[in-house]
Amino acid sequence: MVTLAEVARHAGVSASTVSYVLSGKRSISAVTRQRVRDSIEHLGYHPHAGARALASSRSRVIALMVPLRTDMYVPVMMEIAIAVATTARVHGYDVLLLTGEEGPAAVQRVTGSGLAEAMILMDIQLDDERLPLLRGGGQPAVLVGLPADPSGLTCVDLDFTATGALCADHLAELGHRELAVIGEAPGVYERHTGFAERTLAGLRDRAARHGISVLHRPCGGGYGSLVGTLGRIFDERPGTTGFAVQNEAVVEPLLALLRQDGRAVPEDVSVVAVCPEQVATQASVRLTSVAVPAQELGRRAVELLMAKLRSRPGEEVVLLPPELTVRDSSGWAPDVNCR
Amino acid sequence: MVTLAEVARHAGVSASTVSYVLSGKRSISAVTRQRVRDSIEHLGYHPHAGARALASSRSRVIALMVPLRTDMYVPVMMEIAIAVATTARVHGYDVLLLTGEEGPAAVQRVTGSGLAEAMILMDIQLDDERLPLLRGGGQPAVLVGLPADPSGLTCVDLDFTATGALCADHLAELGHRELAVIGEAPGVYERHTGFAERTLAGLRDRAARHGISVLHRPCGGGYGSLVGTLGRIFDERPGTTGFAVQNEAVVEPLLALLRQDGRAVPEDVSVVAVCPEQVATQASVRLTSVAVPAQELGRRAVELLMAKLRSRPGEEVVLLPPELTVRDSSGWAPDVNCR
DNA sequence: GCAGAGCATCGAAGCGCTTCGAACGCGTGG
DNA sequence: CCACGCGTTCGAAGCGCTTCGATGCTCTGC
């Protein structure tokens, strides 16, 4: 392994000079700078991360805590994670991957050991057990998601309340009077995961103002559970003509089942989804949807974190405004159509 | 931040004693050991990772390189990644997440800086550009996947050649004479991704021995591209009765389309998939499938790596034997049925 | 009763880097 | 002509930990 000292010797300067060339914290003459750079190149020098962390007490690593719930839609998590890693690299940081397994203890461990300077947390529950540790302000953190009480915390998320409202508005404008919401797996609601509950609340609230009825049904992934869920929805509310779906895994099965039942989309039934663009455009019917901007969330989370690492402002909540894109799965409610 | 020295002072022993209590590399009397442990607990001490890495030249971190191809089935990658992270923790290691973005340079950087002691690489191409760097033996590495020439490397993968053969055997035994393989996205083959090409080779080879015809068609994700692909398959080989699918994203669309075309599964057409168990059991028809043991792959990769970190043996290739589970999507070929 | 073995513990020397104060040489203004 | 300032560079002191002798001990065995 090549060390700073060897580079210094090779370039005929002192170790500190090499260090300053690397960090740029003091001015070094152009000649010397170039000579040092050449030596670094020539010897293939890479600063030792541990030594750096020790001397500067900055590890240039951030931790990303990704829970491993089996009932969450994985690609979104992954896309966020990748965006985090990529953006972090742009800022000269690497990313440490933590699974939910260790729970809050992981926060302690990584914080305490100086392994990571800061952390990003995903899959936030409304009353997340990791939050008290973070509020202490032990170390900078950004949540991707919004807990019930974000005081003293920095969060970034899609504005899911507005998302729900947007779905309700869209379906209401098209004349639908009875809506069904097919949601995430029951476990997601049982855990009080913010995004699921907020979407529902936003939708319910707006629907109420429009005087529209809403039937909410969580639904596990997979074709099987959807068959049951959908059957029960139509049993209970045969007049349902509008669907809001927040569950990527049942989007395609839903379209298949409706087709099979002889209900045409969007002539008989309208569907609005909350999902990544890719899912919406690759489905068998191009879906009217509110996009979940996974990449953007990851990127913003890192940028907020970097800002916090420079100077630590207090709390801050960034809610991205939702955008509804009309595609082929929503249209006038049948009765309106007939007028 | 609490340091070793503070713990030592609090416990009334020397720093080295505390260190030995922590590492267990020298015997310490039970009394002292307990006293030190109490102090650690009391003060909330966490060893500084950087200092540790510097002094011992072991960072207790492994790097996981996950490419970010958009045409790969993400959940499998994620499941492997999670399994890697979880298993690594069991061995006292943390995981650094690297995206493909940096390419081979990332290997250099992480190796050179001592940030990670070893690495696990995913999405291996047959002639992967990262391999030369690893063969040099600069640092221990394990590949999840099998390149064309695994000499000097440690690899773990599902035996995809055998997987392909298993699919061919199963369909042949059921009397199918014309098979179609719906594969991954074209890009996957263009990159010469090992698992896709091997499956195909294994299947073709075995099919030839059975005297069965095989038509292979790559297929992008999404309903749209499958419609085209499937149409062309039946145009070209109207007698096709057996499908082997290695592309999780089109499994459900395929079943939907066949249903729509009035082809019953498994009465008219049999489908065998290569996919995770979850996909197979949650599809609208429970699929006969060869499972992709994502978790097992991640676990094994870490265990091979840990073994290598202890003593470095040479190359080693672990190929997990595939298992085909018969479910509801495969049955006798129609003509056989009529005999 | 004393040499030698063994156990428990300590002290000190780094690991490779950052950073602070000091030193050196040069040009400038009074 | 000297004092001063500035741009460059150096030396040394750590950062918190591991690890290798070395040092007292208490035990054994003859």
XYZ file of C-alpha atoms (C1' of nucleotides) in Angstrom, chain A residues 1 48-51 54, chain B residues 4 19-20 22-23 25 47-61 92-93 113-117 309, chain C residues 13-16, chain D residues 16-20:
44
model
C 0.000 0.000 0.000
C -6.291 5.524 3.569
C -9.915 6.052 4.519
C -9.468 5.039 8.135
C -6.530 7.304 8.737
C -9.327 9.369 12.378
C -10.812 3.846 24.883
C -8.516 -3.380 23.993
C -7.823 -6.981 24.928
C -12.777 -6.142 23.480
C -10.825 -8.336 21.122
C -6.821 -11.763 21.959
C -14.877 2.018 19.349
C -13.976 4.489 16.645
C -14.167 2.664 13.334
C -11.517 4.742 11.649
C -8.996 4.344 14.405
C -9.633 0.644 14.417
C -9.196 0.341 10.705
C -5.995 2.334 10.886
C -4.403 0.367 13.679
C -5.488 -3.073 12.582
C -5.742 -2.450 8.845
C -9.077 -4.173 8.887
C -12.116 -2.032 8.259
C -14.779 -4.648 8.926
C -16.595 -3.399 5.872
C -19.517 -8.308 12.312
C -19.215 -6.612 8.963
C -8.361 3.344 0.299
C -8.882 0.418 2.602
C -12.497 1.470 2.926
C -13.577 -2.097 2.374
C -11.632 -5.268 2.974
C -10.714 -13.298 4.457
C 5.437 2.381 19.537
C 3.219 2.868 15.713
C -1.013 2.820 11.843
C -1.486 7.135 7.868
C -8.084 6.523 18.931
C -6.848 2.192 18.436
C -3.943 -2.403 18.174
C -0.109 -5.051 19.357
C 4.343 -6.438 20.832
